[in-house]
Coordinates of C-alpha atoms in Angstrom, one line a residue:
Chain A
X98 CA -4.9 -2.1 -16.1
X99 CA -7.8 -0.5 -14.3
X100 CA -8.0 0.6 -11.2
X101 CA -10.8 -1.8 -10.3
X102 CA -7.9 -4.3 -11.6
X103 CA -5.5 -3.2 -9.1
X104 CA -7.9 -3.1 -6.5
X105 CA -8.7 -7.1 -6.9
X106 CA -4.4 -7.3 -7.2
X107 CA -4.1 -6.1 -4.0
X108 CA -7.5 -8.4 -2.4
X109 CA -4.7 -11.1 -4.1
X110 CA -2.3 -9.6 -2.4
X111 CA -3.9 -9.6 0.9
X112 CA -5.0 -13.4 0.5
X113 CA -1.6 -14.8 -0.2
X114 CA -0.1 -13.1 2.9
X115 CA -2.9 -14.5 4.9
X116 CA -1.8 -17.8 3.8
X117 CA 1.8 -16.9 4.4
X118 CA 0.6 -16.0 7.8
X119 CA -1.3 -19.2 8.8
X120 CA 1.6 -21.4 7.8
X121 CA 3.4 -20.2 10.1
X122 CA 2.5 -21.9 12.7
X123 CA 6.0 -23.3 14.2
X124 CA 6.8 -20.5 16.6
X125 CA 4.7 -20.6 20.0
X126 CA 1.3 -18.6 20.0
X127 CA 2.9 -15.5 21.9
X128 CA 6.0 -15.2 19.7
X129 CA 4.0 -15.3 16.6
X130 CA 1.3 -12.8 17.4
X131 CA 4.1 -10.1 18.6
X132 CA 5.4 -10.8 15.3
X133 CA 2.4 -10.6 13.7
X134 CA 1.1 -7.7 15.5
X135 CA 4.2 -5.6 14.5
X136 CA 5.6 -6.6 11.4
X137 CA 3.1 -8.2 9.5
X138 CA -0.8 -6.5 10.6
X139 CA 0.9 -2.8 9.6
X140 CA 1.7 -4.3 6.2
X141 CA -2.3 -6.1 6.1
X142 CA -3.4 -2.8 6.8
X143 CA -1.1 -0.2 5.0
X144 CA -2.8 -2.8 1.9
X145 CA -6.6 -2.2 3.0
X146 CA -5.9 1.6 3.7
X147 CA -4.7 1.8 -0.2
X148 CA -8.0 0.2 -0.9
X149 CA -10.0 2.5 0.8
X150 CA -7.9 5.5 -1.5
X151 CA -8.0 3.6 -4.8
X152 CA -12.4 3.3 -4.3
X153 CA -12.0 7.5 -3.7
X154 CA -10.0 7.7 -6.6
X155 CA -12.2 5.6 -8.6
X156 CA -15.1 7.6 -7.2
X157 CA -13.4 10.7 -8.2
X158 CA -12.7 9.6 -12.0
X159 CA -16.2 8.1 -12.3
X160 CA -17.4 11.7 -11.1
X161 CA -14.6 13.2 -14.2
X162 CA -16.3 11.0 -16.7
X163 CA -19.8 12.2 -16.2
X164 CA -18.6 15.7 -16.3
X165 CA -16.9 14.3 -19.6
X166 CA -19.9 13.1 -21.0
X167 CA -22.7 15.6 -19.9
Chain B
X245 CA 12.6 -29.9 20.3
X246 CA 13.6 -32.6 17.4
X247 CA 15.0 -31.8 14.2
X248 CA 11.8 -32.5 12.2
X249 CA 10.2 -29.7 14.3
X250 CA 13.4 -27.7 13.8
X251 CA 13.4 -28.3 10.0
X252 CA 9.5 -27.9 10.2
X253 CA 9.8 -24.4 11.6
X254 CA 13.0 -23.3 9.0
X255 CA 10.6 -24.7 6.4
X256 CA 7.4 -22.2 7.6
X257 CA 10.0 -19.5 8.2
X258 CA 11.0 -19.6 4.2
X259 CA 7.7 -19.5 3.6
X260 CA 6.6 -16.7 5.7
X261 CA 9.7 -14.5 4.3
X262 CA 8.9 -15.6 0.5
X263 CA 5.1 -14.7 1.2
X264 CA 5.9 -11.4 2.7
X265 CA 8.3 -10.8 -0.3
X266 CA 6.0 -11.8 -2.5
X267 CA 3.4 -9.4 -1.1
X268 CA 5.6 -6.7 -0.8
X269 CA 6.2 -7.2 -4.7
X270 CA 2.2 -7.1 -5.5
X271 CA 2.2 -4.6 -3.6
X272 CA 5.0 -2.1 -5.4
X273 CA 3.1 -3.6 -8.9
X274 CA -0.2 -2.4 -7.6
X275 CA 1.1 1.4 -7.1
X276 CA 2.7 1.7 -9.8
X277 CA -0.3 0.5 -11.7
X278 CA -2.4 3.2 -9.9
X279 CA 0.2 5.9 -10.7
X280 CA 0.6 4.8 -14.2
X281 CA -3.6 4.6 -14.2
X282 CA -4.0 8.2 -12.5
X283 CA -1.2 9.7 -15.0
X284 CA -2.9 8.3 -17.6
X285 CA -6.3 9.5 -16.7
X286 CA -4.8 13.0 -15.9
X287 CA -3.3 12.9 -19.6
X288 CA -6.5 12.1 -21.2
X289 CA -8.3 14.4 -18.8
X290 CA -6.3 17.3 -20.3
X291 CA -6.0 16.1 -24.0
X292 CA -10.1 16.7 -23.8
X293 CA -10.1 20.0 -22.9
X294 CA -7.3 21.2 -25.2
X295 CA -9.8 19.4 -27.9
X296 CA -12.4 21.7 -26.2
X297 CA -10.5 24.7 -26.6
X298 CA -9.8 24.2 -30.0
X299 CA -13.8 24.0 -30.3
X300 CA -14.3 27.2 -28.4
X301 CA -12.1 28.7 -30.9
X302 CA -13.4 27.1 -33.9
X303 CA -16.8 28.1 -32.6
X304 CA -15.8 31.8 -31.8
X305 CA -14.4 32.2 -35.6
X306 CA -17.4 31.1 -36.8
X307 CA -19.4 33.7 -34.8
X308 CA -16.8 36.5 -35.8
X309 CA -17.9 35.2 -39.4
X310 CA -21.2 35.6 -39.2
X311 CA -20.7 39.5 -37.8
X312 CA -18.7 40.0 -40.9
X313 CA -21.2 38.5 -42.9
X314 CA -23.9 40.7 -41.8
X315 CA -22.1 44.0 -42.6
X316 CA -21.9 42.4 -46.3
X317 CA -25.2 44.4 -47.6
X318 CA -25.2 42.3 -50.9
X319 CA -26.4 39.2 -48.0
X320 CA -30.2 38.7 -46.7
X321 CA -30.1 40.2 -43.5
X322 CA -32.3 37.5 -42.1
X323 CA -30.4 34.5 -43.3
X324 CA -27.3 36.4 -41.7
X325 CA -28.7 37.3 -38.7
X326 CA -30.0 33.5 -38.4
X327 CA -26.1 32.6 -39.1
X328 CA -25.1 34.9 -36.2
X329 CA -27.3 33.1 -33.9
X330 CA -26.4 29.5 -34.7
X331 CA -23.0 30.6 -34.4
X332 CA -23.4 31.8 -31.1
X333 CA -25.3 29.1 -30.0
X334 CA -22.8 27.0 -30.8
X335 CA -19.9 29.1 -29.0
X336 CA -22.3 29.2 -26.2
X337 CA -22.3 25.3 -26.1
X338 CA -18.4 25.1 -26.8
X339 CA -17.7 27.2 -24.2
X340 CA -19.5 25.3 -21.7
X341 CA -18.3 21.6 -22.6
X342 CA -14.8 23.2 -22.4
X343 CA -16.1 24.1 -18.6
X344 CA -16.9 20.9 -18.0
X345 CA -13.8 19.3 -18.9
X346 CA -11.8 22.0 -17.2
X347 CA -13.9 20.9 -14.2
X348 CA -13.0 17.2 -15.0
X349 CA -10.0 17.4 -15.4
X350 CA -9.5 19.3 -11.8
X351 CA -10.7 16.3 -10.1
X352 CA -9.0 14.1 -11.6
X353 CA -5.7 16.1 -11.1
X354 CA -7.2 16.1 -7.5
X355 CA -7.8 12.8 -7.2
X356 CA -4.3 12.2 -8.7
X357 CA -2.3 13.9 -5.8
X358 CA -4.3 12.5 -3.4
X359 CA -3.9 8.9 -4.5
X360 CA -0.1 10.3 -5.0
X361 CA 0.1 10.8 -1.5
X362 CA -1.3 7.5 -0.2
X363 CA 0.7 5.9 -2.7
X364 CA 3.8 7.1 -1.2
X365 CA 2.2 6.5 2.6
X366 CA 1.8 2.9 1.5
X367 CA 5.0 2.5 -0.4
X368 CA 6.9 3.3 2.5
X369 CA 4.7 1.5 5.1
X370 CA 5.3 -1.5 3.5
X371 CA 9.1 -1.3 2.0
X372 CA 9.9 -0.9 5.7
X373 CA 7.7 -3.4 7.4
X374 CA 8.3 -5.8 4.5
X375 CA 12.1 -5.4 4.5
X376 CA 12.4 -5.8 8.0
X377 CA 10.1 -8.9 8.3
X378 CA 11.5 -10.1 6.0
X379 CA 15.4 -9.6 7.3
X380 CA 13.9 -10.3 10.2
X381 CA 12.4 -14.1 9.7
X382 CA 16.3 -15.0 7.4
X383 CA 17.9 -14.1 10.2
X384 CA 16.2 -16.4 12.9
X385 CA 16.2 -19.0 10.2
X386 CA 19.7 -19.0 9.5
X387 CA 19.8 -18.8 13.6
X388 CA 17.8 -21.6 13.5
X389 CA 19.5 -23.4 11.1
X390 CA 23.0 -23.1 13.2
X391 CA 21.5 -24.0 16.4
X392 CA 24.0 -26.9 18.1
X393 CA 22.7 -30.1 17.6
X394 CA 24.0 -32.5 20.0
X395 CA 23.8 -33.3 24.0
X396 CA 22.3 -30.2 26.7
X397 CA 22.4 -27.8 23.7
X398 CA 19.9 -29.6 22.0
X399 CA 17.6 -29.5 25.1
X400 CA 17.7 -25.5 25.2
X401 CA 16.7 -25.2 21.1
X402 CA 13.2 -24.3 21.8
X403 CA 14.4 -21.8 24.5
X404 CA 16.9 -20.4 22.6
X405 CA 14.6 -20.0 19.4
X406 CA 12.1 -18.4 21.8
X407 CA 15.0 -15.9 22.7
X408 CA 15.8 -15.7 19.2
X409 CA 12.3 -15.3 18.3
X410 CA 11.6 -12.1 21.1
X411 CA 15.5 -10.6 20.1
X412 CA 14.9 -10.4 16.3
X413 CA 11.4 -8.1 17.0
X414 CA 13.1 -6.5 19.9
X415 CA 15.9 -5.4 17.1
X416 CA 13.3 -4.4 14.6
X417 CA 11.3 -2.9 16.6
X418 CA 14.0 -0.9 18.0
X419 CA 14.9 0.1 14.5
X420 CA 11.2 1.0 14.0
X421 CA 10.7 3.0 16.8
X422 CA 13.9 5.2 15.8
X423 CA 12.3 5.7 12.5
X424 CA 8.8 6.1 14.1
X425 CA 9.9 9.9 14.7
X426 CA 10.6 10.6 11.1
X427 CA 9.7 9.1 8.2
X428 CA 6.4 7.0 9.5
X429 CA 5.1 9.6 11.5
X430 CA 5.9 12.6 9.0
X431 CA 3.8 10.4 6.7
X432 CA 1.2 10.3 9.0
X433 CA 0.9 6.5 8.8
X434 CA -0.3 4.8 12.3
X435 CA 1.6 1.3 13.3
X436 CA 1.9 -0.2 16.3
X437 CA 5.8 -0.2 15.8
X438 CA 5.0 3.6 16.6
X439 CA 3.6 2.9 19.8
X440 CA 6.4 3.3 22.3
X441 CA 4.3 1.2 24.9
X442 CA 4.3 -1.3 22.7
X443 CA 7.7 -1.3 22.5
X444 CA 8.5 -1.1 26.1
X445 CA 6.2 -4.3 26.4
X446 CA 8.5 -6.4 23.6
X447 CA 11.5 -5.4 25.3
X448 CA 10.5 -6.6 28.4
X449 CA 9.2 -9.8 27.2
X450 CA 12.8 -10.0 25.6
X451 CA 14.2 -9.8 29.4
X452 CA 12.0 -11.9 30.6
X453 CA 12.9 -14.5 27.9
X454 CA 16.6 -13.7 29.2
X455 CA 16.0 -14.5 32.4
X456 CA 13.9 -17.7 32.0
X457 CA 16.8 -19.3 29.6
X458 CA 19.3 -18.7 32.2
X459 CA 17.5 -20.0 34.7
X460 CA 16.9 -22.8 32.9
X461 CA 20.1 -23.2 32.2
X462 CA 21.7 -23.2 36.2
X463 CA 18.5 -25.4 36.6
X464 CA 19.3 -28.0 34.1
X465 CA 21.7 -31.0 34.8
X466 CA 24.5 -31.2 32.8
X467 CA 24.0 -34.5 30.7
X468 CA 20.5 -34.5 30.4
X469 CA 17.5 -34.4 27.7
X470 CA 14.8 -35.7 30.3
X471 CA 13.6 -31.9 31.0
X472 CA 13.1 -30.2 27.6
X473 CA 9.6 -30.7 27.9
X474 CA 9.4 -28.4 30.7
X475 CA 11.6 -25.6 28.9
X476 CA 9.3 -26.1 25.5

């Protein structure tokens, strides 16, 4: 699996806690956006910081394979 | 609050548990796809320049050939000579593809402890946030799902889940806020569980939520449903 895999895993990821998110919808608004604010947003972006480092680590391999090659 | 809403609400709260599961799962697959991928990279990285080593040293044999070559006088000195400097020309070249790779293969050992790094950040980010969440939303339910169903106590469901609700994040937050001095903060990892402010603010949204259910409570009648609107 290539990184560039993993990376759309993780946009899959992302998506299906979205949904998970919006179908909770029983709880009154206040309740559900303290909940949301601390439990689930950290794990939303702990998922898009990791994207940010697998595209520099795909940068940085991309980089390794030109040296490779020249 | 009726028990369609009640079985409404247990019903979204499986959901929201199984989806953060479920992410937290993708999410322990997708790093250990990345390690696996960087290890593997790293592996390949060096396999090419012990294969450009070998070449160097192919390449420096040949040249130490060619020398011995030329002090064979029975040999045309030009043809030797001409041996000698394709032999060096191709050390020469050797020696810097084997530079290239040893420079490859740095940054991608680079690039392997950094991702390493923010692997581990992320791993623990979201085994803690997921874990708790996830505790967190199985307890109310099962809360929820024990909630009396009959007369006054009825009336006070959508208060007490509200309570419920505010004491479940007060208790994880609490628990994240303890933690917030070690392991999230040594990993350098910013959450608003870290945020002591934040904290404060839950918890006295909790005693707020404490003091509106009991005054609900001396408020309401004792044999009556006709206020729960006013509570929900």
């Amino acid at each position: 699996m290539s990184l560039d895999d993993i990376a759309r895993n993780i946009e899959a990821a992302r998506m299906g806690l979205s949904q998970a998110r919006g179908k909770a919808s029983g709880w009154n608004d206040s309740q559900r956006e303290q909940f949301d604010k601390q439990r689930l947003e950290p794990l939303d972006r702990a998922a898009q910081q990791l994207l940010l480092d697998l595209a520099k680590a795909q940068d940085a391999l991309r980089t390794a394979a030109k040296l490779q090659a020249d | 609050m009726s028990d369609d809403t009640v079985r409404n609400e247990s019903k979204a709260l499986r959901e929201l548990k199984g989806g953060v599961l479920r992410f937290a799962e993708q999410m322990r697959e997708a790093i250990a796809g990345a390690r696996r991928e960087l290890v593997d990279a790293d592996r390949r990285a060096q396999a090419l320049v012990d294969q450009r080593r070998a070449a160097v040293q192919r390449a420096q044999g040949e040249v130490q050939r060619a020398h011995a070559a030329s002090s064979d006088r029975s040999r045309d000195p030009a043809a030797t000579q001409q041996q000698i400097k394709v032999a060096r020309e191709w050390h020469a070249e050797a020696t810097r593809q084997l530079e290239q790779a040893r420079r490859a293969a740095q940054t991608v050992a680079s690039a392997q402890a950094d991702l390493a790094r923010a692997l581990q950040r992320t791993e623990a980010a979201i085994g803690e946030n997921a874990s708790i969440a996830a505790s967190a939303i199985a307890t109310l339910d099962a809360k929820l799902a024990q909630l009396p169903n009959t007369g006054t106590a009825a009336g006070l469901r959508h208060a007490v889940h509200g309570l419920i609700v505010t004491g479940e994040i007060v208790g994880a937050t609490a628990g994240l806020a303890r933690l917030a001095g070690n392991t999230l903060q040594a990993a350098d990892i910013s959450t608003p569980v870290a945020d002591h402010n934040l904290v404060q603010m839950v918890e006295h949204d909790h005693d707020q939520a404490v003091d509106y259910v009991i005054e609900q409570t001396a408020k309401r009648p004792e044999s009556t449903g006709g206020s729960q609107e006013t509570i929900a």
